[in-house]
Tab-separated table of C-alpha atoms (C1' of nucleotides) and ligand atoms in Angstrom:
chain	number	residue	atom	x	y	z
A	1037	UNK	CA	32.835	-50.565	-2.942
A	1038	UNK	CA	36.138	-49.933	-1.275
A	1039	UNK	CA	36.412	-47.338	1.506
A	1040	UNK	CA	38.700	-44.467	1.589
A	1041	UNK	CA	41.093	-46.430	3.842
A	1042	UNK	CA	41.129	-49.735	1.865
A	1043	UNK	CA	41.889	-47.650	-1.224
A	1044	UNK	CA	45.005	-46.031	0.370
A	1045	UNK	CA	46.250	-49.383	1.478
A	1046	UNK	CA	45.939	-50.839	-2.100
A	1047	UNK	CA	47.542	-47.880	-3.618
A	1048	UNK	CA	50.354	-47.925	-1.187
A	1049	UNK	CA	50.960	-51.665	-1.740
A	1050	UNK	CA	51.021	-51.036	-5.483
A	1051	UNK	CA	53.626	-48.293	-5.188
A	1052	UNK	CA	55.849	-50.292	-2.906
A	1053	UNK	CA	55.510	-53.424	-4.999
A	1054	UNK	CA	56.649	-51.831	-8.221
A	1055	UNK	CA	56.465	-53.276	-11.837
A	1056	UNK	CA	57.996	-56.501	-10.766
A	1057	UNK	CA	55.196	-57.036	-8.128
A	1058	UNK	CA	57.732	-57.578	-5.366
A	1059	UNK	CA	56.598	-58.735	-1.910
A	1060	UNK	CA	55.751	-55.833	0.324
A	1061	UNK	CA	56.361	-55.695	4.053
A	1062	UNK	CA	54.063	-54.854	6.835
A	1063	UNK	CA	56.561	-52.369	8.263
A	1064	UNK	CA	56.972	-50.825	4.782
A	1065	UNK	CA	53.259	-50.177	4.485
A	1066	UNK	CA	52.955	-48.877	8.067
A	1067	UNK	CA	55.764	-46.315	7.376
A	1068	UNK	CA	54.163	-44.899	4.186
A	1069	UNK	CA	50.676	-44.621	5.816
A	1070	UNK	CA	51.938	-43.623	9.208
A	1071	UNK	CA	50.025	-46.243	11.009
A	1072	UNK	CA	51.374	-49.098	13.354
A	1073	UNK	CA	52.316	-52.412	11.897
A	1074	UNK	CA	49.531	-53.988	14.035
A	1075	UNK	CA	46.922	-51.928	12.172
A	1076	UNK	CA	48.451	-53.030	8.887
A	1077	UNK	CA	48.275	-56.576	9.771
A	1078	UNK	CA	44.454	-56.142	10.524
A	1079	UNK	CA	43.793	-54.477	7.164
A	1080	UNK	CA	45.864	-57.204	5.339
A	1081	UNK	CA	43.655	-59.738	6.710
A	1082	UNK	CA	40.643	-57.783	5.479
A	1083	UNK	CA	41.934	-57.153	2.017
A	1084	UNK	CA	42.937	-60.717	1.721
A	1085	UNK	CA	39.456	-61.889	2.730
A	1086	UNK	CA	38.097	-59.673	-0.190
A	1087	UNK	CA	40.755	-61.092	-2.524
A	1088	UNK	CA	42.539	-57.831	-3.398
A	1089	UNK	CA	45.879	-59.284	-2.133
A	1090	UNK	CA	47.819	-62.435	-1.781
A	1091	UNK	CA	48.837	-62.643	1.791
A	1092	UNK	CA	50.563	-65.399	3.844
A	1093	UNK	CA	51.393	-64.505	7.360
A	1094	UNK	CA	54.947	-63.374	7.880
A	1095	UNK	CA	55.669	-63.620	4.233
A	1096	UNK	CA	54.622	-60.179	2.754
A	1097	UNK	CA	51.931	-59.266	0.349
A	1098	UNK	CA	51.376	-58.633	-3.400
A	1099	UNK	CA	48.350	-57.444	-5.169
A	1100	UNK	CA	46.067	-59.882	-6.988
A	1101	UNK	CA	44.909	-59.121	-10.553
A	1102	UNK	CA	41.827	-57.471	-9.022
A	1103	UNK	CA	43.861	-55.564	-6.475
A	1104	UNK	CA	46.094	-54.289	-9.229
A	1105	UNK	CA	43.247	-53.292	-11.452
A	1106	UNK	CA	41.796	-51.157	-8.574
A	1107	UNK	CA	45.116	-49.589	-7.704
A	1108	UNK	CA	45.595	-48.389	-11.256
A	1109	UNK	CA	42.211	-46.707	-11.223
A	1110	UNK	CA	42.946	-44.880	-8.041
A	1111	UNK	CA	46.306	-43.721	-9.568
A	1112	UNK	CA	44.480	-42.745	-12.667
A	1113	UNK	CA	42.246	-40.568	-10.820
A	1114	UNK	CA	44.924	-39.195	-8.611
A	1115	UNK	CA	47.077	-38.089	-11.524
A	1116	UNK	CA	44.136	-36.626	-13.645
A	1117	UNK	CA	43.137	-34.518	-10.780
A	1118	UNK	CA	46.789	-33.348	-10.474
A	1119	UNK	CA	46.680	-32.293	-14.058
A	1120	UNK	CA	43.350	-30.472	-13.445
A	1121	UNK	CA	44.900	-28.593	-10.437
A	1122	UNK	CA	48.035	-27.598	-12.455
A	1123	UNK	CA	46.591	-26.848	-15.815
A	1124	UNK	CA	43.321	-25.338	-14.928
A	1125	UNK	CA	43.600	-23.967	-11.383
A	1126	UNK	CA	47.137	-22.782	-11.765
A	1127	UNK	CA	48.444	-24.671	-8.880
A	1128	UNK	CA	52.301	-25.220	-8.780
A	1129	UNK	CA	53.126	-28.829	-9.512
A	1130	UNK	CA	54.640	-29.317	-6.110
A	1131	UNK	CA	51.619	-28.334	-4.181
A	1132	UNK	CA	48.970	-30.590	-5.650
A	1133	UNK	CA	49.719	-33.911	-4.134
A	1134	UNK	CA	47.732	-33.358	-0.855
A	1135	UNK	CA	44.638	-32.356	-2.569
A	1136	UNK	CA	44.795	-35.104	-5.197
A	1137	UNK	CA	45.196	-37.420	-2.285
A	1138	UNK	CA	41.566	-36.605	-1.295
A	1139	UNK	CA	40.151	-36.162	-4.784
A	1140	UNK	CA	41.329	-39.568	-5.844
A	1141	UNK	CA	38.647	-41.140	-3.615
A	1142	UNK	CA	35.645	-39.551	-5.339
A	1143	UNK	CA	33.574	-42.340	-6.770
A	1144	UNK	CA	32.122	-41.736	-10.262
A	1145	UNK	CA	33.387	-43.380	-13.522
A	1146	UNK	CA	31.402	-40.752	-15.500
A	1147	UNK	CA	33.220	-37.917	-13.700
A	1148	UNK	CA	36.576	-39.320	-14.469
A	1149	UNK	CA	35.964	-40.012	-18.156
A	1150	UNK	CA	34.555	-36.389	-18.445
A	1151	UNK	CA	37.488	-34.899	-16.568
A	1152	UNK	CA	39.892	-36.976	-18.804
A	1153	UNK	CA	38.253	-35.584	-21.894
A	1154	UNK	CA	38.175	-31.914	-20.475
A	1155	UNK	CA	41.959	-32.191	-19.837
A	1156	UNK	CA	42.643	-33.432	-23.322
A	1157	UNK	CA	43.408	-37.040	-22.424
A	1158	UNK	CA	46.741	-36.391	-20.953
A	1159	UNK	CA	49.214	-39.164	-20.831
A	1160	UNK	CA	51.334	-37.764	-18.001
A	1161	UNK	CA	50.786	-35.968	-14.786
A	1162	UNK	CA	52.585	-32.707	-13.656
A	1163	UNK	CA	55.269	-34.741	-12.115
A	1164	UNK	CA	55.990	-36.513	-15.305
A	1165	UNK	CA	54.270	-39.826	-14.136
A	1166	UNK	CA	52.134	-41.778	-16.673
A	1167	UNK	CA	48.460	-41.701	-16.344
A	1168	UNK	CA	46.909	-45.217	-16.669
A	1169	UNK	CA	44.162	-45.253	-19.293
A	1170	UNK	CA	40.761	-46.385	-18.556
A	1171	UNK	CA	41.786	-50.127	-18.837
A	1172	UNK	CA	44.616	-49.518	-16.536
A	1173	UNK	CA	47.280	-49.676	-19.195
A	1174	UNK	CA	50.302	-47.327	-18.777
A	1175	UNK	CA	52.604	-45.967	-21.378
A	1176	UNK	CA	56.123	-46.484	-20.119
A	1177	UNK	CA	58.423	-43.765	-21.150
A	1178	UNK	CA	62.197	-44.550	-20.678
A	1179	UNK	CA	63.857	-42.045	-18.378
A	1180	UNK	CA	67.463	-41.334	-17.640
A	1181	UNK	CA	69.268	-39.232	-15.231
A	1182	UNK	CA	70.566	-36.044	-16.895
A	1183	UNK	CA	74.036	-36.553	-15.512
A	1184	UNK	CA	74.374	-39.746	-17.661
A	1185	UNK	CA	73.517	-37.970	-20.889
A	1186	UNK	CA	76.047	-36.768	-23.507
A	1187	UNK	CA	76.721	-33.254	-24.821
A	1188	UNK	CA	74.196	-32.555	-27.536
A	1189	UNK	CA	71.484	-34.298	-25.823
A	1190	UNK	CA	67.976	-32.978	-26.431
A	1191	UNK	CA	64.926	-33.806	-24.385
A	1192	UNK	CA	62.249	-33.111	-21.680
A	1193	UNK	CA	62.350	-33.192	-17.899
A	1194	UNK	CA	60.185	-35.960	-16.731
A	1195	UNK	CA	60.781	-36.209	-13.001
A	1196	UNK	CA	63.053	-35.935	-10.169
A	1197	UNK	CA	65.061	-38.552	-8.073
A	1198	UNK	CA	65.411	-36.458	-5.014
A	1199	UNK	CA	61.971	-34.815	-3.891
A	1200	UNK	CA	63.009	-32.686	-0.869
A	1201	UNK	CA	61.489	-29.212	-0.667
A	1202	UNK	CA	64.775	-27.774	-0.749
A	1203	UNK	CA	65.690	-29.346	-4.016
A	1204	UNK	CA	62.128	-28.679	-5.588
A	1205	UNK	CA	62.423	-25.048	-4.510
A	1206	UNK	CA	65.733	-24.614	-6.061
A	1207	UNK	CA	64.568	-26.121	-9.324
A	1208	UNK	CA	61.702	-23.702	-9.207
A	1209	UNK	CA	64.158	-20.890	-9.018
A	1210	UNK	CA	66.019	-22.222	-11.981
A	1211	UNK	CA	62.563	-22.616	-13.903
A	1212	UNK	CA	63.266	-26.226	-14.274
A	1213	UNK	CA	59.986	-28.229	-14.007
A	1214	UNK	CA	58.467	-31.429	-15.467
A	1215	UNK	CA	57.841	-30.816	-19.154
A	1216	UNK	CA	60.645	-28.272	-19.577
A	1217	UNK	CA	62.812	-28.737	-22.617
A	1218	UNK	CA	66.556	-29.203	-21.924
A	1219	UNK	CA	69.569	-29.554	-24.183
A	1220	UNK	CA	73.113	-30.142	-23.071
A	1221	UNK	CA	75.538	-27.684	-24.500
A	1222	UNK	CA	78.706	-28.509	-22.646
A	1223	UNK	CA	80.111	-30.588	-19.803
A	1224	UNK	CA	82.718	-29.046	-17.366
A	1225	UNK	CA	85.093	-31.897	-16.772
A	1226	UNK	CA	86.391	-30.297	-13.520
A	1227	UNK	CA	83.261	-30.770	-11.494
A	1228	UNK	CA	80.687	-32.556	-13.798
A	1229	UNK	CA	78.499	-29.540	-13.982
A	1230	UNK	CA	76.587	-28.928	-17.175
A	1231	UNK	CA	75.921	-25.923	-19.391
A	1232	UNK	CA	72.383	-26.402	-20.613
A	1233	UNK	CA	69.764	-24.650	-22.751
A	1234	UNK	CA	66.331	-24.422	-21.022
A	1235	UNK	CA	63.078	-24.116	-23.070
A	1236	UNK	CA	65.214	-23.291	-26.053
A	1237	UNK	CA	66.042	-19.831	-24.815
A	1238	UNK	CA	67.697	-19.684	-21.365
A	1239	UNK	CA	71.253	-20.642	-21.082
A	1240	UNK	CA	72.392	-21.876	-17.551
A	1241	UNK	CA	74.861	-23.945	-15.720
A	1242	UNK	CA	73.737	-26.580	-13.232
A	1243	UNK	CA	75.851	-28.413	-10.814
A	1244	UNK	CA	76.573	-32.290	-11.079
A	1245	UNK	CA	74.466	-32.580	-7.922
A	1246	UNK	CA	71.363	-31.198	-9.650
A	1247	UNK	CA	71.986	-33.196	-12.908
A	1248	UNK	CA	72.227	-36.417	-10.819
A	1249	UNK	CA	68.666	-35.876	-9.433
A	1250	UNK	CA	66.827	-34.867	-12.797
A	1251	UNK	CA	65.102	-37.449	-14.945
A	1252	UNK	CA	64.998	-36.694	-18.559
A	1253	UNK	CA	63.419	-38.388	-21.652
A	1254	UNK	CA	63.782	-37.636	-25.377
B	653	UNK	CA	38.309	-30.609	11.649
B	654	UNK	CA	34.932	-31.939	11.016
B	655	UNK	CA	34.343	-35.408	9.646
B	656	UNK	CA	32.402	-36.176	6.537
B	657	UNK	CA	29.468	-37.278	8.546
B	658	UNK	CA	29.463	-34.415	10.925
B	659	UNK	CA	29.550	-32.028	7.863
B	660	UNK	CA	26.371	-33.897	6.445
B	661	UNK	CA	24.545	-33.510	9.644
B	662	UNK	CA	25.386	-29.768	9.906
B	663	UNK	CA	24.403	-29.146	6.333
B	664	UNK	CA	21.070	-31.104	6.717
B	665	UNK	CA	20.202	-28.990	9.897
B	666	UNK	CA	20.943	-25.855	7.974
B	667	UNK	CA	18.685	-26.946	4.968
B	668	UNK	CA	15.749	-27.993	7.325
B	669	UNK	CA	16.182	-25.024	9.595
B	670	UNK	CA	15.742	-22.398	6.838
B	671	UNK	CA	16.420	-18.603	7.050
B	672	UNK	CA	14.317	-18.270	10.040
B	673	UNK	CA	16.519	-20.738	11.902
B	674	UNK	CA	13.552	-22.739	12.966
B	675	UNK	CA	13.890	-25.706	15.413
B	676	UNK	CA	14.747	-28.873	13.521
B	677	UNK	CA	13.365	-32.306	14.773
B	678	UNK	CA	15.219	-35.533	15.286
B	679	UNK	CA	12.953	-37.365	13.048
B	680	UNK	CA	13.316	-34.745	10.370
B	681	UNK	CA	17.199	-35.173	10.261
B	682	UNK	CA	16.814	-38.903	10.217
B	683	UNK	CA	14.668	-38.932	7.211
B	684	UNK	CA	16.896	-36.628	5.101
B	685	UNK	CA	20.037	-38.617	6.093
B	686	UNK	CA	18.322	-42.067	6.032
B	687	UNK	CA	19.651	-43.021	9.511
B	688	UNK	CA	17.558	-43.957	12.532
B	689	UNK	CA	16.524	-41.340	14.996
B	690	UNK	CA	18.562	-43.027	17.739
B	691	UNK	CA	21.675	-42.347	15.558
B	692	UNK	CA	20.719	-38.842	15.161
B	693	UNK	CA	20.479	-38.247	18.901
B	694	UNK	CA	24.021	-39.609	19.258
B	695	UNK	CA	25.227	-37.226	16.700
B	696	UNK	CA	23.328	-34.185	18.196
B	697	UNK	CA	24.922	-34.795	21.522
B	698	UNK	CA	28.379	-34.682	19.827
B	699	UNK	CA	27.711	-31.570	17.763
B	700	UNK	CA	26.356	-29.841	20.791
B	701	UNK	CA	29.417	-30.843	22.724
B	702	UNK	CA	31.525	-29.156	19.978
B	703	UNK	CA	29.120	-26.232	20.078
B	704	UNK	CA	28.003	-26.473	16.450
B	705	UNK	CA	24.350	-26.576	17.549
B	706	UNK	CA	22.070	-25.436	20.262
B	707	UNK	CA	20.340	-28.637	21.596
B	708	UNK	CA	18.100	-29.292	24.349
B	709	UNK	CA	16.752	-32.805	24.920
B	710	UNK	CA	13.357	-33.281	23.507
B	711	UNK	CA	13.280	-29.601	22.109
B	712	UNK	CA	14.857	-29.703	18.774
B	713	UNK	CA	18.072	-28.141	17.416
B	714	UNK	CA	19.291	-25.018	15.864
B	715	UNK	CA	22.727	-24.200	14.403
B	716	UNK	CA	24.979	-21.955	16.541
B	717	UNK	CA	26.814	-18.991	14.693
B	718	UNK	CA	29.844	-21.350	14.418
B	719	UNK	CA	27.514	-24.141	13.051
B	720	UNK	CA	25.843	-21.902	10.471
B	721	UNK	CA	29.089	-20.606	9.325
B	722	UNK	CA	30.471	-24.151	8.747
B	723	UNK	CA	27.196	-25.048	6.908
B	724	UNK	CA	27.443	-22.176	4.489
B	725	UNK	CA	30.984	-23.146	3.632
B	726	UNK	CA	29.914	-26.743	2.773
B	727	UNK	CA	27.152	-25.409	0.709
B	728	UNK	CA	29.384	-23.024	-1.061
B	729	UNK	CA	31.734	-25.877	-1.948
B	730	UNK	CA	28.742	-28.090	-2.952
B	731	UNK	CA	27.325	-25.406	-5.373
B	732	UNK	CA	30.693	-24.390	-6.771
B	733	UNK	CA	31.337	-27.867	-7.727
B	734	UNK	CA	27.963	-28.209	-9.400
B	735	UNK	CA	28.842	-25.262	-11.500
B	736	UNK	CA	32.103	-26.919	-12.441
B	737	UNK	CA	30.378	-30.184	-13.359
B	738	UNK	CA	27.749	-28.399	-15.596
B	739	UNK	CA	29.736	-25.579	-17.159
B	740	UNK	CA	33.071	-27.356	-17.664
B	741	UNK	CA	32.394	-31.121	-17.684
B	742	UNK	CA	29.103	-30.836	-19.601
B	743	UNK	CA	27.068	-32.702	-17.012
B	744	UNK	CA	23.286	-32.209	-17.167
B	745	UNK	CA	22.045	-29.959	-14.235
B	746	UNK	CA	19.866	-32.836	-12.897
B	747	UNK	CA	22.769	-35.288	-12.608
B	748	UNK	CA	25.323	-33.464	-10.592
B	749	UNK	CA	23.991	-33.571	-7.139
B	750	UNK	CA	25.256	-36.941	-6.091
B	751	UNK	CA	28.881	-36.219	-7.206
B	752	UNK	CA	28.771	-32.706	-5.594
B	753	UNK	CA	27.619	-34.576	-2.328
B	754	UNK	CA	31.112	-36.156	-2.262
B	755	UNK	CA	33.190	-33.257	-3.645
B	756	UNK	CA	31.761	-30.840	-0.918
B	757	UNK	CA	33.817	-32.721	1.611
B	758	UNK	CA	37.228	-32.038	0.007
B	759	UNK	CA	39.175	-29.728	2.541
B	760	UNK	CA	41.242	-27.052	1.009
B	761	UNK	CA	40.481	-23.371	1.105
B	762	UNK	CA	42.997	-22.626	-1.538
B	763	UNK	CA	41.240	-25.135	-3.842
B	764	UNK	CA	37.936	-23.563	-3.440
B	765	UNK	CA	39.101	-20.075	-4.027
B	766	UNK	CA	40.819	-21.086	-7.151
B	767	UNK	CA	37.891	-22.985	-8.423
B	768	UNK	CA	35.646	-19.970	-7.693
B	769	UNK	CA	37.954	-17.858	-9.854
B	770	UNK	CA	38.185	-20.441	-12.481
B	771	UNK	CA	34.482	-20.536	-12.829
B	772	UNK	CA	34.273	-16.887	-12.954
B	773	UNK	CA	32.871	-16.298	-9.456
B	774	UNK	CA	29.365	-17.505	-10.099
B	775	UNK	CA	26.559	-16.216	-7.929
B	776	UNK	CA	24.109	-19.111	-8.471
B	777	UNK	CA	24.489	-22.907	-9.086
B	778	UNK	CA	23.001	-24.881	-12.036
B	779	UNK	CA	19.727	-25.219	-10.077
B	780	UNK	CA	19.286	-21.476	-9.488
B	781	UNK	CA	20.421	-21.608	-5.917
B	782	UNK	CA	22.623	-18.874	-4.488
B	783	UNK	CA	26.266	-19.664	-3.831
B	784	UNK	CA	27.569	-18.166	-0.620
B	785	UNK	CA	30.592	-15.957	-0.802
B	786	UNK	CA	33.741	-16.777	1.002
B	787	UNK	CA	32.376	-14.995	4.206
B	788	UNK	CA	29.219	-17.037	4.067
B	789	UNK	CA	27.006	-14.110	2.696
B	790	UNK	CA	24.215	-15.217	0.107
B	791	UNK	CA	22.562	-12.974	-2.385
B	792	UNK	CA	18.862	-13.459	-2.016
B	793	UNK	CA	16.971	-13.267	-5.299
B	794	UNK	CA	13.269	-12.984	-5.111
B	795	UNK	CA	11.533	-15.833	-6.864
B	796	UNK	CA	7.875	-16.340	-7.963
B	797	UNK	CA	5.884	-19.184	-9.354
B	798	UNK	CA	5.439	-18.625	-13.024
B	799	UNK	CA	1.635	-19.202	-12.665
B	800	UNK	CA	1.373	-16.134	-10.580
B	801	UNK	CA	2.913	-13.804	-13.150
B	802	UNK	CA	1.045	-11.573	-15.490
B	803	UNK	CA	1.076	-11.613	-19.293
B	804	UNK	CA	4.052	-9.583	-20.541
B	805	UNK	CA	6.242	-10.899	-17.687
B	806	UNK	CA	9.818	-11.337	-18.746
B	807	UNK	CA	12.428	-13.177	-16.696
B	808	UNK	CA	14.547	-16.159	-16.117
B	809	UNK	CA	13.963	-19.654	-14.738
B	810	UNK	CA	15.647	-20.006	-11.376
B	811	UNK	CA	14.328	-23.230	-10.005
B	812	UNK	CA	11.608	-25.832	-9.525
B	813	UNK	CA	9.089	-26.446	-6.864
B	814	UNK	CA	8.476	-30.084	-7.779
B	815	UNK	CA	11.771	-32.023	-8.363
B	816	UNK	CA	10.514	-35.573	-9.368
B	817	UNK	CA	12.544	-37.080	-12.298
B	818	UNK	CA	9.295	-37.185	-14.317
B	819	UNK	CA	8.927	-33.570	-14.054
B	820	UNK	CA	12.529	-32.749	-14.676
B	821	UNK	CA	12.624	-35.047	-17.691
B	822	UNK	CA	9.619	-33.263	-19.161
B	823	UNK	CA	11.138	-29.855	-18.724
B	824	UNK	CA	14.300	-31.037	-20.283
B	825	UNK	CA	12.201	-32.198	-23.359
B	826	UNK	CA	10.726	-28.579	-23.399
B	827	UNK	CA	14.237	-27.206	-23.209
B	828	UNK	CA	13.272	-25.472	-19.993
B	829	UNK	CA	16.237	-25.322	-17.526
B	830	UNK	CA	17.565	-22.945	-14.892
B	831	UNK	CA	18.859	-19.880	-16.577
B	832	UNK	CA	16.442	-20.157	-19.441
B	833	UNK	CA	14.728	-16.798	-20.435
B	834	UNK	CA	10.981	-16.871	-20.429
B	835	UNK	CA	8.405	-14.367	-21.388
B	836	UNK	CA	4.588	-14.833	-21.063
B	837	UNK	CA	2.714	-14.040	-24.221
B	838	UNK	CA	-0.780	-15.102	-23.348
B	839	UNK	CA	-2.901	-16.817	-20.628
B	840	UNK	CA	-5.596	-19.276	-21.649
B	841	UNK	CA	-8.419	-18.633	-19.243
B	842	UNK	CA	-10.066	-21.998	-19.867
B	843	UNK	CA	-7.378	-24.157	-18.257
B	844	UNK	CA	-4.722	-21.540	-16.952
B	845	UNK	CA	-2.162	-22.762	-19.579
B	846	UNK	CA	0.434	-20.236	-20.756
B	847	UNK	CA	1.683	-19.430	-24.121
B	848	UNK	CA	5.420	-18.449	-23.596
B	849	UNK	CA	8.423	-17.401	-25.504
B	850	UNK	CA	11.537	-19.372	-24.506
B	851	UNK	CA	15.161	-18.029	-25.011
B	852	UNK	CA	13.684	-15.286	-27.174
B	853	UNK	CA	13.129	-17.670	-30.086
B	854	UNK	CA	10.905	-20.775	-29.253
B	855	UNK	CA	7.238	-20.128	-28.791
B	856	UNK	CA	5.352	-23.013	-26.868
B	857	UNK	CA	2.366	-23.641	-24.589
B	858	UNK	CA	2.898	-25.053	-21.033
B	859	UNK	CA	0.080	-26.333	-18.851
B	860	UNK	CA	-1.046	-24.721	-15.534
B	861	UNK	CA	0.425	-27.724	-13.810
B	862	UNK	CA	3.915	-27.036	-15.289
B	863	UNK	CA	3.687	-23.134	-14.539
B	864	UNK	CA	2.705	-23.925	-10.968
B	865	UNK	CA	6.019	-25.688	-10.406
B	866	UNK	CA	8.434	-23.329	-12.167
B	867	UNK	CA	10.296	-20.594	-10.073
B	868	UNK	CA	11.207	-17.477	-12.118
B	869	UNK	CA	12.929	-14.172	-11.335
B	870	UNK	CA	13.287	-10.912	-13.243
C	990	DA	C1'	73.998	-73.743	16.483
C	991	DT	C1'	72.602	-70.542	19.496
C	992	DA	C1'	71.630	-65.951	21.073
C	993	DT	C1'	70.157	-61.585	19.803
C	994	DT	C1'	67.679	-58.346	17.155
C	995	DT	C1'	64.122	-57.222	14.066
C	996	DT	C1'	59.719	-58.079	12.082
C	997	DT	C1'	55.079	-59.541	12.298
C	998	DT	C1'	51.135	-60.970	14.533
C	999	DT	C1'	47.766	-61.491	18.397
C	1000	DA	C1'	45.139	-59.735	22.329
C	1001	DG	C1'	42.681	-56.514	24.183
C	1002	DA	C1'	40.981	-51.885	24.221
C	1003	DC	C1'	39.360	-47.277	22.318
C	1004	DT	C1'	36.739	-43.822	19.066
C	1005	DA	C1'	33.373	-43.109	15.401
C	1006	DT	C1'	29.215	-44.283	13.501
C	1007	DT	C1'	25.376	-47.070	13.162
C	1008	DC	C1'	21.541	-50.233	14.688
C	1009	DT	C1'	17.484	-52.501	17.449
C	1010	DA	C1'	14.685	-52.612	21.446
C	1011	DA	C1'	12.925	-50.592	25.246
C	1012	DA	C1'	12.123	-46.562	28.231
C	1013	DA	C1'	10.986	-41.666	28.746
C	1014	DT	C1'	8.697	-37.688	27.325
C	1015	DC	C1'	5.835	-34.870	24.699
C	1016	DT	C1'	1.419	-34.015	22.033
C	1017	DT	C1'	-3.207	-34.869	20.879
C	1018	DA	C1'	-7.861	-36.276	21.238
C	1019	DT	C1'	-11.222	-37.554	23.895
D	49	DA	C1'	-7.462	-34.733	32.997
D	50	DT	C1'	-6.206	-38.764	31.049
D	51	DA	C1'	-5.353	-42.209	27.684
D	52	DA	C1'	-3.372	-43.142	23.336
D	53	DG	C1'	-0.153	-42.049	19.983
D	54	DA	C1'	4.030	-40.121	18.357
D	55	DT	C1'	8.534	-38.516	19.077
D	56	DT	C1'	12.906	-38.811	21.319
D	57	DT	C1'	16.286	-40.751	24.178
D	58	DT	C1'	18.792	-44.508	26.411
D	59	DA	C1'	20.918	-48.903	26.757
D	60	DG	C1'	23.551	-52.339	24.579
D	61	DA	C1'	25.550	-54.140	20.590
D	62	DA	C1'	27.919	-54.248	15.981
D	63	DT	C1'	31.499	-52.766	12.248
D	64	DA	C1'	35.625	-50.118	10.739
D	65	DG	C1'	39.714	-48.544	11.887
D	66	DT	C1'	43.222	-47.499	15.056
D	67	DC	C1'	46.329	-48.115	19.257
D	68	DT	C1'	49.788	-50.412	23.073
D	69	DA	C1'	51.754	-54.341	24.920
D	70	DA	C1'	52.975	-58.855	24.703
D	71	DA	C1'	53.902	-63.153	22.041
D	72	DA	C1'	55.574	-65.592	17.980
D	73	DA	C1'	58.288	-66.064	14.008
D	74	DA	C1'	62.138	-64.816	10.984
D	75	DA	C1'	66.582	-62.811	10.095
D	76	DT	C1'	71.177	-61.944	11.681
D	77	DA	C1'	75.373	-62.231	14.132
D	78	DT	C1'	78.340	-64.581	16.729
E	1366	MN	MN1	44.238	-40.954	-0.500
E	1367	MN	MN1	51.892	-37.069	-9.343
E	1368	MN	MN1	27.838	-34.827	1.591
E	1369	MN	MN1	22.291	-27.262	-6.395
DNA sequence: ATATTTTTTTAGACTATTCTAAAATCTTAT
DNA sequence: ATAAGATTTTAGAATAGTCTAAAAAAATAT
């Protein structure tokens, strides 16, 4: 069974590696996990030993099949707990990450399948990210930046490009959150700002700067 | 902030120490936690250093005020999670302990207060044990062994003396679980067995052996 | 092609938790 | 009161994870 720490490394490698399974660097991992590169090297040797990663000195890492499977299970747990926190415990979607970071390490398959059922088998987490199924399969949903959509577009907010607290708080003030319905009424040519209809009832104008950082899907 | 391990030691000392705050022995702790006495001694020195316990070499341990407060918070979390698992995720009351053992270490006061609210501020866990309030206060509910009650008694199952799987499984088969309503209809003098009415609708006979291991409250 | 900079690894050390084996202390039974 | 037995502590070592400082390798810029 993996330790807390090993799980965090594997998850980080998955996130840095992306769909294309790109090589991940020692420094990259150390930045995300806030450890020193020397510590990362130690852990890489260990995870390689246990065959969770492909690792050749000085050449970067990728996950093995086994490692990727493990990563997807951790991500599944993380995102299911996030749904629980937001849907059931009324947390705001931008304050659940830290707690889910702890909950994702609870070991019990039965717990997770019961939680999944309790939540109604959600496909996406509160940030619009897909929740892997028990086999680790993920539904990929095409997403676009709102600024690239035409007048008349009709869809749903599925995430943000920029994730600074300042931006998230501003979105919150506008009542824009993942899952919110959006349609584009008009585009102001002068500054690229958009007149939108939110949740089919609120009309408002958002700047190009905002539209450039909002992912939507139809 | 306490580590996982320190929390387990403090909780164990609390449980062994009881209401009367009795001295707890090194061997006692080592048995519960399945570590060697030498490891316990090491941890006792550390917890004493951090003033969670009163510890004098060769003389046993008790919790300080600070230690007791900490213990009650951990127990509060443990029991609230147990309620969640049983009430919301449909776990059986005898299969939640191990998972709660992990969940009790999640650090977030906000999470616990939200969970408490979500569960309807329960006063007792699925095993009939009291849940400390946010200040660490516990409602003590007088409990008696069913075998000591008179014919005509009317109350609720609040726990078991014996906790072997064999006994719990048998109770399960009889549909007797914490929270179940019980009244005594008749006592058979010959063998001490009891004719009882369960949940106000099922009549059955239980042996003296069973009645001797069931805690009830009125 | 060589020098400089950046990245990565190694070497050695520290903290947390655990262990085994041996010594110290306490308890109990003559 | 003392010997035997049980409990507890110490000493020394292991593993997991982290760190700093220094060496090695790779990337980049003349
Ligand atoms: Mn984590
Ligand atoms: Mn998320
Ligand atoms: Mn625990
Ligand atoms: Mn319980």
